[in-house]
PDB file of C-alpha atoms in Angstrom:
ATOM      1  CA  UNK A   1       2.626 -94.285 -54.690  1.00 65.00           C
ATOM      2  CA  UNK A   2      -0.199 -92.452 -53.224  1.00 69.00           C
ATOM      3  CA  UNK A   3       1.150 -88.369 -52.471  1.00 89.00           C
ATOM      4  CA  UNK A   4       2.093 -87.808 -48.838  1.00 91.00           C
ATOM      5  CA  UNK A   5       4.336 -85.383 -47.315  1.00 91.00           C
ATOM      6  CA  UNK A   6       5.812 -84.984 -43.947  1.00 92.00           C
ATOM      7  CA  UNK A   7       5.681 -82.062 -41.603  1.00 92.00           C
ATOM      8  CA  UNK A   8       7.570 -81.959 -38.053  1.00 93.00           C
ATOM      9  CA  UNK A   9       7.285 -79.993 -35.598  1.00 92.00           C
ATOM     10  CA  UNK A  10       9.934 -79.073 -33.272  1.00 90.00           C
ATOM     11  CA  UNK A  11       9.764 -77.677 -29.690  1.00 87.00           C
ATOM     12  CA  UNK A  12      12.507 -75.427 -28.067  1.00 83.00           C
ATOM     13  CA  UNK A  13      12.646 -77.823 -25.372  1.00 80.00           C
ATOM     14  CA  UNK A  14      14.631 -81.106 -25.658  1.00 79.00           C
ATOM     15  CA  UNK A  15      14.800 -84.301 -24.027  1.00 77.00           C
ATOM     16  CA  UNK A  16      18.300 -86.624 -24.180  1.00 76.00           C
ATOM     17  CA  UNK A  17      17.533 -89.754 -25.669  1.00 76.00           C
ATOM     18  CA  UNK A  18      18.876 -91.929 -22.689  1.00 81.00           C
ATOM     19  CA  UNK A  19      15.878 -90.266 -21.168  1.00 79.00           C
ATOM     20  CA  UNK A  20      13.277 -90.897 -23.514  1.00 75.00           C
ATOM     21  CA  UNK A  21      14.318 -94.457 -23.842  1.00 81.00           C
ATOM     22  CA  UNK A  22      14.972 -95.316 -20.465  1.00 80.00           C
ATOM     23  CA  UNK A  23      11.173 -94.910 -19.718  1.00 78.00           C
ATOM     24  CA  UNK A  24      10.332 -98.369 -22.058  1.00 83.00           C
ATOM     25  CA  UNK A  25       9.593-101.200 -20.129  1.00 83.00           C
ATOM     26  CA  UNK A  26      12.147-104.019 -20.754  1.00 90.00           C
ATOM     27  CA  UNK A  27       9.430-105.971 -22.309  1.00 91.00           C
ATOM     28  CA  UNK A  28       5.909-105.172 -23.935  1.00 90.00           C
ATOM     29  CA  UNK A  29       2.322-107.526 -23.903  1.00 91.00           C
ATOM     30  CA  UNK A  30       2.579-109.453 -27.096  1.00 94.00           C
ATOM     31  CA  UNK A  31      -0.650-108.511 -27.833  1.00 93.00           C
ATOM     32  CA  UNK A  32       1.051-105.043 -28.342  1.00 91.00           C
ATOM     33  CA  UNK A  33       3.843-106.072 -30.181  1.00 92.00           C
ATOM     34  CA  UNK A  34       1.300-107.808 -32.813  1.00 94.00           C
ATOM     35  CA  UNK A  35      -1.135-104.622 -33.260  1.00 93.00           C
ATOM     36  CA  UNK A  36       2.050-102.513 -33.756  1.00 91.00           C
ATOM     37  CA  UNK A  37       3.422-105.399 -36.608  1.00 94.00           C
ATOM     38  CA  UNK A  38       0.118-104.644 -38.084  1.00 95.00           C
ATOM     39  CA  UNK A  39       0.278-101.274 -37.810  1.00 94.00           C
ATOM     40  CA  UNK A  40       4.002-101.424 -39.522  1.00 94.00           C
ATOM     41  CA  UNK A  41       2.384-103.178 -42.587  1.00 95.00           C
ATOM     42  CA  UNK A  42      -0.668-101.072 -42.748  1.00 96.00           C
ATOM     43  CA  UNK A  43       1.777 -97.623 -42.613  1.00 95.00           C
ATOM     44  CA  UNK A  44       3.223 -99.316 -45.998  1.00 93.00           C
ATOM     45  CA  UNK A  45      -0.132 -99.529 -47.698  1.00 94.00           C
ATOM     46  CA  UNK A  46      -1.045 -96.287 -46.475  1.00 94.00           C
ATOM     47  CA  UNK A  47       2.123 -94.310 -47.950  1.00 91.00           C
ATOM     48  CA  UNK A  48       1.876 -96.169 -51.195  1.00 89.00           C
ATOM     49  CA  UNK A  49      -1.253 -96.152 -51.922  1.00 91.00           C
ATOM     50  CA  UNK A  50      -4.126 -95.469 -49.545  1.00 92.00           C
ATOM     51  CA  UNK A  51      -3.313 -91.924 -47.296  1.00 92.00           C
ATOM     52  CA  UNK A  52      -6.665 -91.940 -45.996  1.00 92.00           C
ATOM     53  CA  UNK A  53      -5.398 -94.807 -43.234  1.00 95.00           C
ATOM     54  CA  UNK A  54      -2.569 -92.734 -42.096  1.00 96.00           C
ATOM     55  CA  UNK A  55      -4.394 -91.701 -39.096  1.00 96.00           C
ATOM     56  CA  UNK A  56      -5.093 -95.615 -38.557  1.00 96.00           C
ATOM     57  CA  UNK A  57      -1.974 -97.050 -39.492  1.00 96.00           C
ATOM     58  CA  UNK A  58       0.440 -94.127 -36.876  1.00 95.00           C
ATOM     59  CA  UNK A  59      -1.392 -95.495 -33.540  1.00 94.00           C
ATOM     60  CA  UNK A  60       1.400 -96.212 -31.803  1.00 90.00           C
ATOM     61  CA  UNK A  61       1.019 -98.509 -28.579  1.00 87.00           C
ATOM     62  CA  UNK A  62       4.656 -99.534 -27.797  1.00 81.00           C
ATOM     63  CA  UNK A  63       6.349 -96.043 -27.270  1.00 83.00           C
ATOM     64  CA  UNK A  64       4.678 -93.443 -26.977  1.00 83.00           C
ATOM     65  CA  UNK A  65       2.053 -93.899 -23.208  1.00 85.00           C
ATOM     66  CA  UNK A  66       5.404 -94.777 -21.346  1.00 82.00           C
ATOM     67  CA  UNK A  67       6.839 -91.440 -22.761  1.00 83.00           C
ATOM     68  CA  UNK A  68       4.291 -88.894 -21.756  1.00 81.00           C
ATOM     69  CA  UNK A  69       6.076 -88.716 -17.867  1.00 83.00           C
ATOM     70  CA  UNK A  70       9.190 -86.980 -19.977  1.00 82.00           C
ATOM     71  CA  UNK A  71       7.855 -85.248 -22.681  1.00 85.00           C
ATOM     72  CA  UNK A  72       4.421 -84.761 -21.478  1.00 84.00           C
ATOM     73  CA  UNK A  73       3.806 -81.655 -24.299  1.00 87.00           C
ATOM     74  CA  UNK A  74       4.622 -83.745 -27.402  1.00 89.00           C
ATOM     75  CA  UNK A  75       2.224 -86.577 -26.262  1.00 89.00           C
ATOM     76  CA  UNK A  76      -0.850 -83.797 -25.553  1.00 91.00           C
ATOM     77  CA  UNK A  77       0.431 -82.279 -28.875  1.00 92.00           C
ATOM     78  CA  UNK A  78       0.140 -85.626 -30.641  1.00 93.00           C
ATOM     79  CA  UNK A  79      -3.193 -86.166 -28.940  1.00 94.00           C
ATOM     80  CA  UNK A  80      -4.736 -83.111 -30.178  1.00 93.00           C
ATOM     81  CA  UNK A  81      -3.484 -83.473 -33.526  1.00 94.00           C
ATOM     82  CA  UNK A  82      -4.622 -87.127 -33.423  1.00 95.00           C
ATOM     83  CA  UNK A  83      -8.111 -86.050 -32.466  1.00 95.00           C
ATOM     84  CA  UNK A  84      -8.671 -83.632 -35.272  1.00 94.00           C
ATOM     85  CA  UNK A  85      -7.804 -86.509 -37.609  1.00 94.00           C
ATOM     86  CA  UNK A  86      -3.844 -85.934 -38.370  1.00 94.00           C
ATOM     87  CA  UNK A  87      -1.552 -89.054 -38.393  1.00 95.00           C
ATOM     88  CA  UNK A  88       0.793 -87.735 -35.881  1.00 95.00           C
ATOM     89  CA  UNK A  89       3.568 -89.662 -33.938  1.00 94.00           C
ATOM     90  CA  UNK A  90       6.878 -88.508 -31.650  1.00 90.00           C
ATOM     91  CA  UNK A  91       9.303 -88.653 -34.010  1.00 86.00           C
ATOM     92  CA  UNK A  92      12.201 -91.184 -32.962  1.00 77.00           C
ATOM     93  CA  UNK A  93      12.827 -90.605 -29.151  1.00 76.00           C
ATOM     94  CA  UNK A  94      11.282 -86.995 -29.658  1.00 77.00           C
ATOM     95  CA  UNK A  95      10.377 -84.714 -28.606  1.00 86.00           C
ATOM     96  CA  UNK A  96       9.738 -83.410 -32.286  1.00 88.00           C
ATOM     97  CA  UNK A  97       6.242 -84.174 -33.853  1.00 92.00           C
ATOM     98  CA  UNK A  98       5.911 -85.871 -37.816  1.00 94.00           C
ATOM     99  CA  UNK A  99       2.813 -85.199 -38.961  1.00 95.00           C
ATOM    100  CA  UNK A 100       1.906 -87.329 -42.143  1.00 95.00           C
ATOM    101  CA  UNK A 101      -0.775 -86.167 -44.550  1.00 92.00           C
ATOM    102  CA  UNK A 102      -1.787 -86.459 -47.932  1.00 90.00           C
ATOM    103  CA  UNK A 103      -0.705 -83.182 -49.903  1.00 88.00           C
ATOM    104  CA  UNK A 104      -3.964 -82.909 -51.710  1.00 88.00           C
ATOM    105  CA  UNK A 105      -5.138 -82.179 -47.455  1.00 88.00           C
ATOM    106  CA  UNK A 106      -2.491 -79.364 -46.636  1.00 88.00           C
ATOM    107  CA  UNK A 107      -4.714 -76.895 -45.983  1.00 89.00           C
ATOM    108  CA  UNK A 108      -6.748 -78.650 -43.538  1.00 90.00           C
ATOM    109  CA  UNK A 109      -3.230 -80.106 -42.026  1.00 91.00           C
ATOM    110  CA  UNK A 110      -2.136 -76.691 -41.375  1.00 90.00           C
ATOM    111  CA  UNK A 111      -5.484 -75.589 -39.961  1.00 92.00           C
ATOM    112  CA  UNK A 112      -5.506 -78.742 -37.861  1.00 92.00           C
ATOM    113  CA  UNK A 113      -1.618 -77.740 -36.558  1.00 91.00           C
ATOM    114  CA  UNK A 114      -2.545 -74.445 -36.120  1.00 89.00           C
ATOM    115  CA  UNK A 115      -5.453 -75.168 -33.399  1.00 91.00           C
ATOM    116  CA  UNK A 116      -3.443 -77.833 -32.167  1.00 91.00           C
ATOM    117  CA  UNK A 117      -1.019 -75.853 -30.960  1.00 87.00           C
ATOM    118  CA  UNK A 118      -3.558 -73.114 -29.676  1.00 88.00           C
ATOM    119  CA  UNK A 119      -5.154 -75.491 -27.849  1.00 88.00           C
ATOM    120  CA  UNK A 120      -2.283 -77.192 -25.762  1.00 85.00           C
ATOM    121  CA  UNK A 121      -0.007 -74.165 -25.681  1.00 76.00           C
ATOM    122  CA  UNK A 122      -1.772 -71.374 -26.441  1.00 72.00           C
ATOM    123  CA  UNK A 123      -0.251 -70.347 -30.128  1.00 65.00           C
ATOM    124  CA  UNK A 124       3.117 -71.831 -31.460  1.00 60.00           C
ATOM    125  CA  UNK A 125       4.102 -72.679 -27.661  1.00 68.00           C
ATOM    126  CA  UNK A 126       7.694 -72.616 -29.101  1.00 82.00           C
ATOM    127  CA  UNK A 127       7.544 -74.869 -32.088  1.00 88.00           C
ATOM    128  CA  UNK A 128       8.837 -74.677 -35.233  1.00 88.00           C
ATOM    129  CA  UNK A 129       7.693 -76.320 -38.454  1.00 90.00           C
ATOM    130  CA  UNK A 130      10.176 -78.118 -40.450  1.00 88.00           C
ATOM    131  CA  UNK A 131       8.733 -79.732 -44.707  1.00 91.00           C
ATOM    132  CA  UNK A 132      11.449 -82.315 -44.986  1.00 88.00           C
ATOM    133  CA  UNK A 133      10.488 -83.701 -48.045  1.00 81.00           C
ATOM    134  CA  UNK A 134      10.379 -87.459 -48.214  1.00 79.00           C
ATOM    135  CA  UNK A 135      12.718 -89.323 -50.608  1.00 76.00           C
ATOM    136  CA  UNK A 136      10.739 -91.347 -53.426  1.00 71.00           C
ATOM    137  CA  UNK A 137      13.337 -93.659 -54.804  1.00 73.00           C
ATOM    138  CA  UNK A 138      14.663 -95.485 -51.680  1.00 72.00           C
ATOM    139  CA  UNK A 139      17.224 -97.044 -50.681  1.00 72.00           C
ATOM    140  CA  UNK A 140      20.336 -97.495 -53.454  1.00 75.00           C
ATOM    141  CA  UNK A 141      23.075 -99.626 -54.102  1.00 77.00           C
ATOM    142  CA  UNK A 142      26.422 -97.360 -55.066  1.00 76.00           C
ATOM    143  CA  UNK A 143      29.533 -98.966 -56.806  1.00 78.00           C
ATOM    144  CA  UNK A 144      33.018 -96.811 -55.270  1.00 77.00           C
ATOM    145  CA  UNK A 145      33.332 -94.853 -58.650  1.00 70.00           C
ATOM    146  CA  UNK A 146      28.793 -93.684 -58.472  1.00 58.00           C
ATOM    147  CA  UNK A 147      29.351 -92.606 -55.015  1.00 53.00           C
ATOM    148  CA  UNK A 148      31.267 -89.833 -55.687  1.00 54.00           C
ATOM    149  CA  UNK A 149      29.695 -88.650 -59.187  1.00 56.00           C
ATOM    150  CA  UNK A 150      26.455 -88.859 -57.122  1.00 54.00           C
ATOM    151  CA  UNK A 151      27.687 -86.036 -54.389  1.00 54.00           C
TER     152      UNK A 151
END
C-alpha cells in the first residue's frame, strides 16, 4: 500500500445536501460517466501503490462543475489547491474539502493549503483542518459474539 493520508478542510458555512444534490443533472454524457469509471480504478492504483497520480486520478467531471452555483468557495478552493498540484475533491455533497497526499509530501501539502486559502479567502477564510486518519484493514466480517469484544 503506497502511504497516503487524508486532510479535510471544513468551512463555517454549510450547504443542506438536498441542495447540493439537487443541482446534478438527471443524467450525465456517457463520455463522462466512462472518464470518471476510469478515474475510480486509477484512485485504487493510486492509494495502493502509486500516490504520485492522486492529482490525476481525483478529477472529478460528474459532480463537482454543476456544484460551483451553491458552494461556489469549495469549488475555487479545490481549484487552487488543484493547481498547485494537491489531489483535492468536495468531499461527499460538501462543502468540506479532502485533500489526499502522500505523507512523505506533508510539508509541501500544508504549504500548498496554506496559500490556497490565502489566495481565495485571504488566510483561513473560516476553515478548519480536520487529519482523519484513513483505516488500512478495510472492510470486516463480525460474527454476534466479535462485535462486541471488538468495541
Amino acid at each position: 500500500r503506497a502511504d497516503v493520508e487524508a486532510v479535510v478542510l471544513v468551512p463555517d458555512d454549510t450547504c443542506a445536501t438536498r441542495k447540493a444534490r439537487g443541482v446534478l443533472p438527471p443524467t450525465v454524457p456517457h463520455a463522462d460517466a466512462a472518464r470518471t469509471a476510469g478515474r475510480a480504478a486509477l484512485l485504487v492504483h493510486a492509494l495502493c501503490h502509486e500516490p504520485t497520480l492522486l492529482l490525476e486520478a481525483t478529477e472529478d467531471v460528474l459532480h463537482q462543475p454543476y456544484r460551483a452555483e451553491v458552494m461556489a468557495p469549495t469549488l475555487r478552493l479545490v481549484g487552487e489547491l488543484r493547481s498547485r498540484g494537491q489531489a483535492a475533491v468536495v468531499s461527499g455533497a460538501g462543502p468540506s474539502v479532502l485533500v489526499l497526499q502522500p505523507s512523505a509530501a506533508a510539508d509541501e501539502g500544508e504549504v500548498a493549503r496554506r496559500a490556497a486559502l490565502a489566495a481565495v479567502h485571504g488566510g483561513d477564510g473560516g476553515w478548519r483542518e480536520l487529519r482523519p486518519g484513513i483505516a488500512l484493514d478495510g472492510a470486516r466480517a463480525l460474527h454476534v459474539g466479535e462485535a462486541s469484544a471488538a468495541r
